[in-house]
Coordinates of C-alpha atoms in Angstrom, one line a residue:
Chain T
M4 CA -48.0 -22.8 -0.9
N5 CA -47.3 -25.3 -3.8
P6 CA -43.7 -24.6 -4.8
I7 CA -44.2 -25.6 -8.4
L8 CA -47.1 -23.2 -8.8
L9 CA -45.1 -20.5 -7.0
V10 CA -42.0 -20.9 -9.3
L11 CA -44.3 -20.8 -12.4
A12 CA -46.0 -17.7 -11.2
L13 CA -42.8 -15.9 -10.4
L14 CA -41.3 -16.9 -13.8
A15 CA -44.4 -15.8 -15.7
A16 CA -44.6 -12.4 -13.8
T17 CA -41.0 -11.7 -14.5
F18 CA -40.7 -12.9 -18.1
V19 CA -43.8 -11.0 -19.2
T20 CA -42.4 -7.7 -18.2
R21 CA -38.9 -8.3 -19.6
F22 CA -39.9 -10.0 -22.9
S23 CA -43.0 -8.2 -24.1
M24 CA -41.4 -5.0 -25.4
L25 CA -38.6 -7.0 -27.1
A26 CA -41.2 -9.2 -28.7
I27 CA -43.5 -6.5 -30.1
A28 CA -40.7 -4.2 -31.4
G29 CA -40.8 -4.0 -35.2
R30 CA -44.3 -5.4 -35.4
V31 CA -46.2 -2.6 -33.7
E32 CA -45.7 0.9 -35.0
L33 CA -44.4 3.0 -32.1
P34 CA -45.6 6.7 -32.0
A35 CA -43.0 9.4 -33.0
W36 CA -42.7 10.7 -29.4
S37 CA -41.6 7.3 -28.1
A38 CA -38.1 7.6 -29.5
R39 CA -37.6 10.7 -27.4
A40 CA -39.2 9.1 -24.4
L41 CA -36.9 6.1 -24.6
R42 CA -33.8 8.4 -24.3
L43 CA -35.3 9.6 -21.0
V44 CA -35.7 6.1 -19.5
L45 CA -32.1 6.1 -18.2
P46 CA -32.2 9.3 -16.2
A47 CA -35.7 8.7 -14.9
V48 CA -35.3 5.1 -13.8
M49 CA -31.7 5.4 -12.6
L50 CA -32.5 8.4 -10.4
A51 CA -35.6 6.7 -9.1
L52 CA -33.3 3.9 -8.0
V53 CA -30.5 6.0 -6.6
A54 CA -32.5 8.8 -4.8
P55 CA -34.3 6.5 -2.3
A56 CA -31.1 4.5 -1.7
V57 CA -29.3 7.7 -0.7
F58 CA -32.0 9.8 0.9
T59 CA -34.2 7.3 2.8
R60 CA -33.5 4.9 5.6
A61 CA -36.1 2.2 6.3
G62 CA -38.6 4.1 4.2
A63 CA -38.2 7.4 6.1
L64 CA -36.5 10.6 4.8
N65 CA -32.9 11.0 5.8
T66 CA -31.8 14.7 5.8
D67 CA -28.6 14.2 7.9
P68 CA -25.9 16.3 6.1
L69 CA -23.4 13.7 7.3
N70 CA -25.3 10.9 5.6
P71 CA -22.4 8.6 4.5
R72 CA -24.4 7.4 1.4
L73 CA -24.9 11.0 0.2
W74 CA -21.1 11.7 0.3
A75 CA -20.3 8.3 -1.1
A76 CA -22.7 8.9 -4.0
L77 CA -21.4 12.4 -4.7
L78 CA -17.7 11.4 -4.7
A79 CA -18.5 8.3 -6.8
A80 CA -20.4 10.5 -9.3
G81 CA -17.4 12.8 -9.6
V82 CA -15.0 9.9 -10.1
A83 CA -17.5 8.2 -12.6
W84 CA -17.7 11.4 -14.6
K85 CA -13.9 11.8 -14.7
T86 CA -12.9 8.2 -15.3
R87 CA -16.0 6.5 -16.8
S88 CA -14.7 3.4 -15.0
M89 CA -17.0 1.1 -13.0
T90 CA -14.1 -0.1 -10.9
W91 CA -13.0 3.3 -9.8
T92 CA -16.5 4.4 -9.2
M93 CA -17.0 1.5 -6.8
V94 CA -13.7 2.0 -5.1
A95 CA -14.6 5.7 -4.5
G96 CA -18.1 5.0 -3.3
M97 CA -17.4 2.1 -1.0
G98 CA -14.3 3.8 0.2
V99 CA -16.2 6.8 1.5
L100 CA -18.9 4.5 3.0
W101 CA -16.3 2.4 4.9
A102 CA -14.3 5.5 5.9
F103 CA -17.4 6.9 7.5
A104 CA -18.0 3.5 9.3
A105 CA -14.4 3.5 10.6
L106 CA -14.4 7.1 11.7
A107 CA -18.0 7.5 13.0
P108 CA -19.5 4.0 13.7
A109 CA -22.8 5.7 14.7
A110 CA -23.3 6.8 11.1
A111 CA -22.5 3.3 9.7
P112 CA -24.1 2.5 6.3
Chain G
M21 CA -16.1 -5.4 -36.6
R22 CA -15.7 -7.0 -33.2
S23 CA -16.4 -10.7 -33.2
P24 CA -19.1 -12.2 -31.0
R25 CA -16.4 -13.6 -28.8
Q26 CA -14.8 -10.2 -28.3
Q27 CA -18.1 -8.6 -27.7
F28 CA -19.0 -11.2 -25.1
G29 CA -15.6 -10.6 -23.4
D30 CA -16.2 -6.8 -23.4
G31 CA -19.6 -7.4 -21.8
V32 CA -18.1 -9.6 -19.1
R33 CA -15.4 -7.1 -18.3
I34 CA -17.7 -4.1 -18.0
Q35 CA -19.9 -6.0 -15.6
L36 CA -17.2 -7.6 -13.5
P37 CA -16.9 -5.0 -10.8
N38 CA -20.6 -5.4 -10.0
I39 CA -19.9 -9.0 -8.7
A40 CA -19.0 -7.3 -5.4
G41 CA -22.7 -6.3 -5.0
V42 CA -24.5 -9.1 -6.9
T43 CA -23.0 -12.1 -5.1
P44 CA -23.7 -10.9 -1.6
F45 CA -27.3 -9.9 -2.7
G46 CA -27.6 -13.5 -4.0
V47 CA -26.5 -14.9 -0.7
I48 CA -29.1 -12.9 1.1
A49 CA -31.9 -13.7 -1.4
G50 CA -30.9 -17.4 -1.4
A51 CA -30.7 -17.7 2.3
L52 CA -34.1 -15.9 2.8
T53 CA -35.7 -18.1 0.2
A54 CA -34.3 -21.3 1.6
T55 CA -35.7 -20.3 5.0
V56 CA -39.2 -19.4 3.7
M57 CA -39.5 -22.4 1.4
N58 CA -37.8 -24.6 3.9
S59 CA -35.8 -26.2 1.0
A60 CA -32.4 -25.5 -0.6
F61 CA -33.6 -27.1 -3.8
W62 CA -36.5 -24.7 -4.3
S63 CA -34.4 -21.8 -3.2
L64 CA -31.8 -22.6 -6.0
L65 CA -34.5 -23.0 -8.6
I66 CA -36.2 -19.7 -7.7
T67 CA -32.9 -17.8 -7.4
G68 CA -31.5 -19.1 -10.7
G69 CA -34.7 -19.3 -12.8
V70 CA -36.5 -16.1 -11.8
F71 CA -33.3 -14.0 -11.6
A72 CA -35.0 -11.0 -10.1
G73 CA -33.6 -10.1 -6.7
R74 CA -36.1 -7.4 -5.7
A75 CA -39.1 -9.4 -6.9
Q76 CA -37.8 -12.4 -5.0
M77 CA -37.4 -10.5 -1.8
V78 CA -40.9 -9.1 -2.1
A79 CA -42.4 -12.5 -2.9
M80 CA -40.7 -14.1 0.1
Q81 CA -41.9 -11.3 2.4
L82 CA -45.5 -11.7 1.1
I83 CA -45.3 -15.5 1.5
T84 CA -44.1 -15.1 5.1
D85 CA -47.1 -12.8 5.7
G86 CA -49.4 -15.5 4.4
A87 CA -50.4 -13.8 1.1
P88 CA -52.2 -16.0 -1.5
L89 CA -50.4 -16.9 -4.8
L90 CA -52.3 -14.4 -6.9
V91 CA -51.2 -11.5 -4.7
V92 CA -47.6 -12.7 -4.8
A93 CA -47.7 -12.9 -8.6
V94 CA -49.3 -9.4 -9.0
A95 CA -46.8 -7.9 -6.6
V96 CA -43.9 -9.4 -8.6
L97 CA -45.4 -8.1 -11.8
V98 CA -45.6 -4.6 -10.3
V99 CA -42.1 -4.7 -9.0
N100 CA -40.9 -5.7 -12.5
L101 CA -42.9 -3.1 -14.4
R102 CA -39.7 -1.0 -14.9
H103 CA -38.4 -3.7 -17.2
L104 CA -41.1 -2.7 -19.7
M105 CA -39.2 0.6 -20.0
Y106 CA -35.8 -1.2 -20.3
G107 CA -37.3 -3.5 -22.9
A108 CA -38.7 -0.6 -25.0
A109 CA -35.3 1.2 -24.8
L110 CA -33.3 -1.9 -25.8
A111 CA -35.7 -3.4 -28.3
P112 CA -34.3 -1.5 -31.3
H113 CA -30.9 -3.1 -30.6
F114 CA -32.4 -6.6 -30.7
Q115 CA -34.8 -6.1 -33.5
H116 CA -32.6 -8.0 -36.0
L117 CA -32.5 -11.1 -33.8
G118 CA -34.7 -14.2 -33.7
W119 CA -37.2 -15.0 -30.9
R120 CA -34.7 -17.3 -29.2
W121 CA -32.4 -14.4 -28.4
K122 CA -35.3 -12.2 -27.4
A123 CA -36.6 -14.9 -25.1
L124 CA -33.1 -15.4 -23.6
F125 CA -32.9 -11.7 -22.8
G126 CA -36.5 -11.9 -21.5
I127 CA -35.0 -14.1 -18.8
L128 CA -31.6 -12.4 -18.3
M129 CA -32.5 -8.7 -18.4
T130 CA -31.8 -6.8 -15.1
D131 CA -31.4 -3.2 -13.9
L132 CA -27.7 -3.7 -13.8
A133 CA -27.4 -5.2 -17.3
Y134 CA -29.4 -2.2 -18.7
A135 CA -27.6 0.4 -16.7
V136 CA -24.1 -0.9 -17.5
T137 CA -24.6 -1.6 -21.2
F138 CA -27.1 0.9 -22.6
Q139 CA -24.8 3.8 -23.4
H140 CA -22.3 1.6 -25.2
M141 CA -25.1 -0.3 -27.0
E142 CA -26.3 3.1 -28.4
R143 CA -22.8 4.0 -29.5
M144 CA -22.3 0.7 -31.2
A145 CA -25.6 0.9 -33.0
R146 CA -24.0 3.7 -35.2
S147 CA -20.8 1.8 -35.7
E148 CA -19.5 -1.2 -37.6
D149 CA -19.9 -3.3 -34.4
A150 CA -23.7 -3.0 -34.6
P151 CA -24.4 -6.6 -35.9
T152 CA -22.7 -8.3 -33.0
R153 CA -23.7 -5.9 -30.2
H154 CA -26.2 -8.4 -28.6
W155 CA -23.2 -10.5 -27.6
Y156 CA -21.9 -7.6 -25.6
F157 CA -25.3 -7.5 -23.7
F158 CA -25.3 -11.3 -23.4
G159 CA -21.8 -11.2 -21.8
A160 CA -22.8 -8.6 -19.3
C161 CA -26.0 -10.5 -18.5
M162 CA -24.2 -13.9 -18.0
T163 CA -21.6 -12.3 -15.7
N164 CA -24.5 -11.1 -13.6
W165 CA -26.3 -14.4 -13.6
V166 CA -23.2 -16.5 -12.7
A167 CA -22.3 -14.1 -9.8
W168 CA -25.9 -14.1 -8.7
M169 CA -26.1 -17.9 -8.8
I170 CA -22.8 -18.4 -6.8
G171 CA -24.3 -16.1 -4.1
G172 CA -27.7 -17.9 -4.3
A173 CA -26.1 -21.3 -3.9
I174 CA -24.0 -20.2 -0.9
G175 CA -27.1 -18.6 0.6
A176 CA -29.3 -21.7 0.0
L177 CA -26.8 -24.2 1.3
I178 CA -25.4 -22.2 4.3
G179 CA -28.4 -20.1 5.0
G180 CA -26.2 -17.4 6.6
Q181 CA -26.4 -13.7 5.9
L182 CA -23.6 -11.1 5.4
P183 CA -23.4 -8.4 8.0
A184 CA -25.5 -5.3 7.0
S185 CA -22.8 -3.1 8.3
W186 CA -20.7 -3.8 5.2
G187 CA -23.2 -1.8 3.2
L188 CA -22.8 -4.1 0.1
D189 CA -26.4 -3.3 -0.9
F190 CA -25.0 0.1 -2.0
V191 CA -22.8 -1.5 -4.7
P192 CA -25.6 -1.6 -7.4
T193 CA -26.5 2.0 -6.5
L194 CA -23.0 3.0 -7.5
A195 CA -23.4 1.3 -10.9
F196 CA -26.5 3.4 -11.4
V197 CA -24.5 6.5 -10.3
L198 CA -22.0 5.8 -13.1
A199 CA -24.8 5.5 -15.7
L200 CA -26.1 8.9 -14.5
A201 CA -22.7 10.5 -14.4
T202 CA -21.9 9.5 -18.0
H203 CA -25.4 10.4 -19.4
A204 CA -25.6 13.1 -22.1
W205 CA -27.6 15.6 -20.0
D206 CA -30.1 18.0 -21.6
R207 CA -33.0 19.9 -20.2
A208 CA -35.6 17.1 -20.7
S209 CA -33.2 14.6 -19.0
I210 CA -32.8 16.9 -16.0
V211 CA -36.5 17.4 -15.7
A212 CA -37.1 13.6 -15.9
A213 CA -34.4 12.9 -13.3
V214 CA -35.5 15.6 -10.8
V215 CA -39.2 14.6 -10.9
A216 CA -38.3 10.8 -10.7
G217 CA -35.9 11.4 -7.8
L218 CA -38.2 13.6 -5.8
L219 CA -41.3 11.4 -6.2
S220 CA -39.4 8.1 -5.6
V221 CA -38.0 9.5 -2.3
A222 CA -41.5 10.9 -1.3
L223 CA -43.1 7.5 -2.0
A224 CA -40.3 5.3 -0.6
G225 CA -42.7 4.0 2.0
L226 CA -45.1 2.4 -0.5
P227 CA -45.1 -1.4 -0.7
W228 CA -43.9 -3.5 -3.7
S229 CA -41.4 -0.8 -4.9
L230 CA -44.4 1.1 -6.2
G231 CA -42.6 4.4 -5.4
L232 CA -39.8 3.5 -7.8
F233 CA -42.2 2.7 -10.6
I234 CA -44.5 5.7 -10.1
G235 CA -41.5 8.0 -9.7
A236 CA -39.8 6.7 -12.8
L237 CA -43.0 6.9 -14.9
A238 CA -43.8 10.4 -13.7
G239 CA -40.3 11.5 -14.4
L240 CA -40.4 10.1 -17.9
L241 CA -43.7 11.8 -18.7
A242 CA -42.4 15.2 -17.3
G243 CA -39.3 14.8 -19.4
V244 CA -41.3 14.2 -22.6
R245 CA -43.4 17.2 -21.8
A246 CA -40.3 19.4 -21.3
A247 CA -38.8 18.1 -24.6
R248 CA -42.0 18.9 -26.4
R249 CA -42.2 22.4 -24.9
A250 CA -38.6 23.0 -25.9
E251 CA -39.3 22.0 -29.5
A252 CA -42.4 24.2 -29.7
A253 CA -40.5 27.2 -28.4

């Protein structure tokens, strides 16, 4: 594959999705319901990112109650809610993950 | 009002802990790309210029499978569709800016930049800091980009990969957890999140991160519906 064409294609396909909404804002009248919808972007997209990372493994459902990522995410959520700190959230989440790996290597992340 | 310099610094600081996940992901993406393209130069250019980790991994997988350029481009477009939603949500904050800023953010916008900055951007919009808030976003974006490029360069030059047992791919997920934990939850948000979460897990096996996009979009629509119903009641 021609690397120049590949880079241009990747750039175009990425830039279009990131730039288009920023570009048309203010020029196109957005419908009234859109303001309400925009406030729901965060919960919808973030949970669509988090849920598969926690509950699936290699594309398959993981219902193991001792799933290290489940407990890491839950404790991190509690710490995040309490501290609102990115650093402490990561310390809590990765701490749980690594504690599982140290105590039960079979359940490693 | 906070100066552009202070805002940029705030943006850097809020994003700093994410380096722990971004740089290793850059190493992996850079190493894979250098292997597939058989060139450290093209790996660096793709890693730094495209700045879209998921899309890059998908593209490299497809190229390895022998997919034609058009298929690769369409797949990357689909993987990046969620940025339309981020763009729409952030657009009001950048409306007062010229096209140069918007184009810059069209290159630098990422999941992490949105997740980490959005709530503070909304708060600042109603404060005296509003006119300089794009510098905050810019600081968060640049921290991400530099961390990503350091990883990409290491990956491209050394070609090695970090052990999967470290679980560093989970670091960005924790940043998304923080965004969720500090969200102002109402009924519509809960409906949106539950639908998005269930569908994205159910569709996790689909290629090109399609499950993520379909789940998020369905969640968004379900949330809008719930909000409308609550207003009608």
